[in-house]
Amino acid sequence: MSVTSVALVSAGGAVLGAISGGLITGLITIRNTRIQAQSQREIEEASRRDQRRDQHREIRRAAYTDFLHSVTDLYESCRNALNAPLGAANAERFHELVRAPAEKTYTLNRKLTVVRMEGPMRVAQNASECSQTAILYYSAILGMAEVAELDSDASGSLLRFIGTDCDEEAIAARQAEIAFVHEARAALDGDW
């Protein structure tokens, strides 16, 4: 072999080595880029899942809070009804105060519907129980108000007239509210 042939073979080998080295390096770079891209997509997906979970948690928290505010509004309206003055001279004010909680029950039921939609089931069940007992409490007050109206000798406030007759309903309503709060907190803390 001539010197030229040896030089050509050596140069060809060097070129082939450079091309194959570049090709291998390129393939490794492509593979690493794909791995990094896949890793980045997984990180972004995890971030989106976390954001959706946080948004859903916030929606639930708002629904639970609105529901509790409606329960509190009903209780306050019931307290006002219990302070309604008895007697013929106060009849209009008495009816106004005793009937006012009825509107609060409507609002409470709307808020309950949202809690039922948002769930989870345990919270929705406790919200239903809380709503039912609060409305039963109001119904007991309403029933006693009708009795008080029939008693022409009644004076003072409705609370003074009924005494402790509605205490059982009031206690049941508060216990149901506490159970709802407990389940709502558990759901918001991720125990679902």
PDB file of N, CA and C in Angstrom, residues 123-181:
ATOM      1  N   VAL A 123     -70.117  14.402  54.663  1.00  0.00           N
ATOM      2  CA  VAL A 123     -70.376  15.810  54.961  1.00  0.00           C
ATOM      3  C   VAL A 123     -71.797  16.170  54.534  1.00  0.00           C
ATOM      4  N   ALA A 124     -72.201  15.709  53.367  1.00  0.00           N
ATOM      5  CA  ALA A 124     -73.557  15.993  52.876  1.00  0.00           C
ATOM      6  C   ALA A 124     -74.610  15.414  53.820  1.00  0.00           C
ATOM      7  N   GLN A 125     -74.378  14.211  54.322  1.00  0.00           N
ATOM      8  CA  GLN A 125     -75.324  13.602  55.253  1.00  0.00           C
ATOM      9  C   GLN A 125     -75.413  14.395  56.559  1.00  0.00           C
ATOM     10  N   ASN A 126     -74.258  14.820  57.065  1.00  0.00           N
ATOM     11  CA  ASN A 126     -74.253  15.618  58.295  1.00  0.00           C
ATOM     12  C   ASN A 126     -74.889  16.987  58.064  1.00  0.00           C
ATOM     13  N   ALA A 127     -74.688  17.555  56.897  1.00  0.00           N
ATOM     14  CA  ALA A 127     -75.324  18.839  56.574  1.00  0.00           C
ATOM     15  C   ALA A 127     -76.845  18.679  56.526  1.00  0.00           C
ATOM     16  N   SER A 128     -77.306  17.583  55.954  1.00  0.00           N
ATOM     17  CA  SER A 128     -78.752  17.330  55.903  1.00  0.00           C
ATOM     18  C   SER A 128     -79.322  17.199  57.310  1.00  0.00           C
ATOM     19  N   GLU A 129     -78.625  16.469  58.150  1.00  0.00           N
ATOM     20  CA  GLU A 129     -79.073  16.298  59.539  1.00  0.00           C
ATOM     21  C   GLU A 129     -79.082  17.648  60.268  1.00  0.00           C
ATOM     22  N   CYS A 130     -78.057  18.431  60.053  1.00  0.00           N
ATOM     23  CA  CYS A 130     -77.958  19.753  60.682  1.00  0.00           C
ATOM     24  C   CYS A 130     -79.120  20.640  60.227  1.00  0.00           C
ATOM     25  N   SER A 131     -79.378  20.633  58.942  1.00  0.00           N
ATOM     26  CA  SER A 131     -80.471  21.430  58.387  1.00  0.00           C
ATOM     27  C   SER A 131     -81.820  20.974  58.938  1.00  0.00           C
ATOM     28  N   GLN A 132     -82.044  19.674  58.960  1.00  0.00           N
ATOM     29  CA  GLN A 132     -83.319  19.143  59.445  1.00  0.00           C
ATOM     30  C   GLN A 132     -83.556  19.493  60.911  1.00  0.00           C
ATOM     31  N   THR A 133     -82.531  19.338  61.729  1.00  0.00           N
ATOM     32  CA  THR A 133     -82.723  19.631  63.157  1.00  0.00           C
ATOM     33  C   THR A 133     -82.914  21.125  63.400  1.00  0.00           C
ATOM     34  N   ALA A 134     -82.247  21.959  62.620  1.00  0.00           N
ATOM     35  CA  ALA A 134     -82.428  23.411  62.765  1.00  0.00           C
ATOM     36  C   ALA A 134     -83.852  23.797  62.373  1.00  0.00           C
ATOM     37  N   ILE A 135     -84.354  23.201  61.313  1.00  0.00           N
ATOM     38  CA  ILE A 135     -85.722  23.501  60.876  1.00  0.00           C
ATOM     39  C   ILE A 135     -86.739  22.942  61.876  1.00  0.00           C
ATOM     40  N   LEU A 136     -86.461  21.778  62.446  1.00  0.00           N
ATOM     41  CA  LEU A 136     -87.348  21.229  63.485  1.00  0.00           C
ATOM     42  C   LEU A 136     -87.386  22.145  64.709  1.00  0.00           C
ATOM     43  N   TYR A 137     -86.242  22.721  65.035  1.00  0.00           N
ATOM     44  CA  TYR A 137     -86.184  23.675  66.142  1.00  0.00           C
ATOM     45  C   TYR A 137     -87.112  24.856  65.857  1.00  0.00           C
ATOM     46  N   TYR A 138     -87.008  25.393  64.646  1.00  0.00           N
ATOM     47  CA  TYR A 138     -87.886  26.508  64.272  1.00  0.00           C
ATOM     48  C   TYR A 138     -89.353  26.067  64.289  1.00  0.00           C
ATOM     49  N   SER A 139     -89.632  24.872  63.812  1.00  0.00           N
ATOM     50  CA  SER A 139     -91.013  24.372  63.803  1.00  0.00           C
ATOM     51  C   SER A 139     -91.569  24.274  65.222  1.00  0.00           C
ATOM     52  N   ALA A 140     -90.722  23.849  66.160  1.00  0.00           N
ATOM     53  CA  ALA A 140     -91.158  23.766  67.561  1.00  0.00           C
ATOM     54  C   ALA A 140     -91.489  25.159  68.093  1.00  0.00           C
ATOM     55  N   ILE A 141     -90.656  26.131  67.754  1.00  0.00           N
ATOM     56  CA  ILE A 141     -90.918  27.512  68.181  1.00  0.00           C
ATOM     57  C   ILE A 141     -92.218  28.006  67.559  1.00  0.00           C
ATOM     58  N   LEU A 142     -92.401  27.716  66.284  1.00  0.00           N
ATOM     59  CA  LEU A 142     -93.606  28.140  65.581  1.00  0.00           C
ATOM     60  C   LEU A 142     -94.854  27.519  66.217  1.00  0.00           C
ATOM     61  N   GLY A 143     -94.762  26.234  66.555  1.00  0.00           N
ATOM     62  CA  GLY A 143     -95.887  25.564  67.216  1.00  0.00           C
ATOM     63  C   GLY A 143     -96.216  26.202  68.552  1.00  0.00           C
ATOM     64  N   MET A 144     -95.180  26.509  69.325  1.00  0.00           N
ATOM     65  CA  MET A 144     -95.406  27.141  70.626  1.00  0.00           C
ATOM     66  C   MET A 144     -95.947  28.562  70.459  1.00  0.00           C
ATOM     67  N   ALA A 145     -95.549  29.247  69.393  1.00  0.00           N
ATOM     68  CA  ALA A 145     -96.062  30.594  69.126  1.00  0.00           C
ATOM     69  C   ALA A 145     -97.559  30.545  68.856  1.00  0.00           C
ATOM     70  N   GLU A 146     -98.007  29.510  68.152  1.00  0.00           N
ATOM     71  CA  GLU A 146     -99.439  29.372  67.881  1.00  0.00           C
ATOM     72  C   GLU A 146    -100.210  29.141  69.178  1.00  0.00           C
ATOM     73  N   VAL A 147     -99.643  28.347  70.079  1.00  0.00           N
ATOM     74  CA  VAL A 147    -100.273  28.107  71.374  1.00  0.00           C
ATOM     75  C   VAL A 147    -100.322  29.413  72.178  1.00  0.00           C
ATOM     76  N   ALA A 148     -99.222  30.161  72.140  1.00  0.00           N
ATOM     77  CA  ALA A 148     -99.158  31.423  72.893  1.00  0.00           C
ATOM     78  C   ALA A 148    -100.191  32.412  72.383  1.00  0.00           C
ATOM     79  N   GLU A 149    -100.426  32.428  71.074  1.00  0.00           N
ATOM     80  CA  GLU A 149    -101.412  33.351  70.512  1.00  0.00           C
ATOM     81  C   GLU A 149    -102.818  33.030  71.012  1.00  0.00           C
ATOM     82  N   LEU A 150    -103.091  31.756  71.236  1.00  0.00           N
ATOM     83  CA  LEU A 150    -104.410  31.337  71.705  1.00  0.00           C
ATOM     84  C   LEU A 150    -104.632  31.655  73.178  1.00  0.00           C
ATOM     85  N   ASP A 151    -103.547  31.836  73.914  1.00  0.00           N
ATOM     86  CA  ASP A 151    -103.636  32.122  75.350  1.00  0.00           C
ATOM     87  C   ASP A 151    -103.759  33.633  75.540  1.00  0.00           C
ATOM     88  N   SER A 152    -104.969  34.076  75.845  1.00  0.00           N
ATOM     89  CA  SER A 152    -105.208  35.525  75.963  1.00  0.00           C
ATOM     90  C   SER A 152    -104.529  36.138  77.181  1.00  0.00           C
ATOM     91  N   ASP A 153    -104.150  35.315  78.137  1.00  0.00           N
ATOM     92  CA  ASP A 153    -103.484  35.825  79.339  1.00  0.00           C
ATOM     93  C   ASP A 153    -101.971  35.902  79.191  1.00  0.00           C
ATOM     94  N   ALA A 154    -101.442  35.440  78.059  1.00  0.00           N
ATOM     95  CA  ALA A 154     -99.990  35.418  77.866  1.00  0.00           C
ATOM     96  C   ALA A 154     -99.440  36.836  77.803  1.00  0.00           C
ATOM     97  N   SER A 155     -98.308  37.013  78.467  1.00  0.00           N
ATOM     98  CA  SER A 155     -97.637  38.312  78.425  1.00  0.00           C
ATOM     99  C   SER A 155     -96.129  38.077  78.479  1.00  0.00           C
ATOM    100  N   GLY A 156     -95.402  39.133  78.299  1.00  0.00           N
ATOM    101  CA  GLY A 156     -93.946  39.000  78.278  1.00  0.00           C
ATOM    102  C   GLY A 156     -93.485  38.567  76.891  1.00  0.00           C
ATOM    103  N   SER A 157     -92.472  37.719  76.859  1.00  0.00           N
ATOM    104  CA  SER A 157     -91.937  37.255  75.570  1.00  0.00           C
ATOM    105  C   SER A 157     -92.363  35.819  75.323  1.00  0.00           C
ATOM    106  N   LEU A 158     -92.201  35.399  74.093  1.00  0.00           N
ATOM    107  CA  LEU A 158     -92.504  34.013  73.738  1.00  0.00           C
ATOM    108  C   LEU A 158     -91.616  33.061  74.529  1.00  0.00           C
ATOM    109  N   LEU A 159     -90.353  33.417  74.718  1.00  0.00           N
ATOM    110  CA  LEU A 159     -89.426  32.574  75.479  1.00  0.00           C
ATOM    111  C   LEU A 159     -89.934  32.378  76.915  1.00  0.00           C
ATOM    112  N   ARG A 160     -90.400  33.433  77.495  1.00  0.00           N
ATOM    113  CA  ARG A 160     -90.928  33.332  78.863  1.00  0.00           C
ATOM    114  C   ARG A 160     -92.159  32.424  78.905  1.00  0.00           C
ATOM    115  N   PHE A 161     -92.958  32.481  77.849  1.00  0.00           N
ATOM    116  CA  PHE A 161     -94.174  31.666  77.784  1.00  0.00           C
ATOM    117  C   PHE A 161     -93.840  30.183  77.628  1.00  0.00           C
ATOM    118  N   ILE A 162     -92.892  29.860  76.739  1.00  0.00           N
ATOM    119  CA  ILE A 162     -92.630  28.440  76.461  1.00  0.00           C
ATOM    120  C   ILE A 162     -91.637  27.813  77.420  1.00  0.00           C
ATOM    121  N   GLY A 163     -90.841  28.626  78.089  1.00  0.00           N
ATOM    122  CA  GLY A 163     -89.870  28.084  79.048  1.00  0.00           C
ATOM    123  C   GLY A 163     -88.866  27.161  78.365  1.00  0.00           C
ATOM    124  N   THR A 164     -88.839  25.913  78.803  1.00  0.00           N
ATOM    125  CA  THR A 164     -87.849  24.956  78.272  1.00  0.00           C
ATOM    126  C   THR A 164     -88.459  23.969  77.275  1.00  0.00           C
ATOM    127  N   ASP A 165     -89.653  24.250  76.788  1.00  0.00           N
ATOM    128  CA  ASP A 165     -90.335  23.306  75.905  1.00  0.00           C
ATOM    129  C   ASP A 165     -89.600  23.033  74.593  1.00  0.00           C
ATOM    130  N   CYS A 166     -88.773  23.940  74.140  1.00  0.00           N
ATOM    131  CA  CYS A 166     -88.047  23.742  72.872  1.00  0.00           C
ATOM    132  C   CYS A 166     -86.570  23.411  73.087  1.00  0.00           C
ATOM    133  N   ASP A 167     -86.168  23.198  74.328  1.00  0.00           N
ATOM    134  CA  ASP A 167     -84.754  22.943  74.618  1.00  0.00           C
ATOM    135  C   ASP A 167     -84.232  21.680  73.947  1.00  0.00           C
ATOM    136  N   GLU A 168     -85.043  20.641  73.922  1.00  0.00           N
ATOM    137  CA  GLU A 168     -84.606  19.374  73.319  1.00  0.00           C
ATOM    138  C   GLU A 168     -84.271  19.574  71.837  1.00  0.00           C
ATOM    139  N   GLU A 169     -85.115  20.306  71.131  1.00  0.00           N
ATOM    140  CA  GLU A 169     -84.865  20.582  69.706  1.00  0.00           C
ATOM    141  C   GLU A 169     -83.625  21.461  69.528  1.00  0.00           C
ATOM    142  N   ALA A 170     -83.454  22.425  70.430  1.00  0.00           N
ATOM    143  CA  ALA A 170     -82.286  23.313  70.347  1.00  0.00           C
ATOM    144  C   ALA A 170     -80.992  22.531  70.554  1.00  0.00           C
ATOM    145  N   ILE A 171     -81.002  21.621  71.522  1.00  0.00           N
ATOM    146  CA  ILE A 171     -79.809  20.813  71.793  1.00  0.00           C
ATOM    147  C   ILE A 171     -79.497  19.896  70.616  1.00  0.00           C
ATOM    148  N   ALA A 172     -80.528  19.273  70.067  1.00  0.00           N
ATOM    149  CA  ALA A 172     -80.328  18.384  68.907  1.00  0.00           C
ATOM    150  C   ALA A 172     -79.765  19.166  67.721  1.00  0.00           C
ATOM    151  N   ALA A 173     -80.260  20.384  67.530  1.00  0.00           N
ATOM    152  CA  ALA A 173     -79.779  21.213  66.418  1.00  0.00           C
ATOM    153  C   ALA A 173     -78.304  21.569  66.602  1.00  0.00           C
ATOM    154  N   ARG A 174     -77.924  21.935  67.794  1.00  0.00           N
ATOM    155  CA  ARG A 174     -76.518  22.282  68.066  1.00  0.00           C
ATOM    156  C   ARG A 174     -75.602  21.068  67.926  1.00  0.00           C
ATOM    157  N   GLN A 175     -76.058  19.911  68.383  1.00  0.00           N
ATOM    158  CA  GLN A 175     -75.255  18.691  68.244  1.00  0.00           C
ATOM    159  C   GLN A 175     -75.066  18.331  66.776  1.00  0.00           C
ATOM    160  N   ALA A 176     -76.099  18.493  65.977  1.00  0.00           N
ATOM    161  CA  ALA A 176     -75.986  18.211  64.541  1.00  0.00           C
ATOM    162  C   ALA A 176     -75.027  19.202  63.877  1.00  0.00           C
ATOM    163  N   GLU A 177     -75.055  20.435  64.331  1.00  0.00           N
ATOM    164  CA  GLU A 177     -74.129  21.434  63.789  1.00  0.00           C
ATOM    165  C   GLU A 177     -72.686  21.058  64.125  1.00  0.00           C
ATOM    166  N   ILE A 178     -72.447  20.630  65.335  1.00  0.00           N
ATOM    167  CA  ILE A 178     -71.094  20.220  65.749  1.00  0.00           C
ATOM    168  C   ILE A 178     -70.625  19.021  64.924  1.00  0.00           C
ATOM    169  N   ALA A 179     -71.512  18.065  64.692  1.00  0.00           N
ATOM    170  CA  ALA A 179     -71.160  16.888  63.876  1.00  0.00           C
ATOM    171  C   ALA A 179     -70.829  17.302  62.446  1.00  0.00           C
ATOM    172  N   PHE A 180     -71.589  18.256  61.895  1.00  0.00           N
ATOM    173  CA  PHE A 180     -71.293  18.750  60.545  1.00  0.00           C
ATOM    174  C   PHE A 180     -69.920  19.403  60.500  1.00  0.00           C
ATOM    175  N   VAL A 181     -69.639  20.261  61.457  1.00  0.00           N
ATOM    176  CA  VAL A 181     -68.339  20.951  61.484  1.00  0.00           C
ATOM    177  C   VAL A 181     -67.203  19.929  61.560  1.00  0.00           C
TER     178      VAL A 181
END
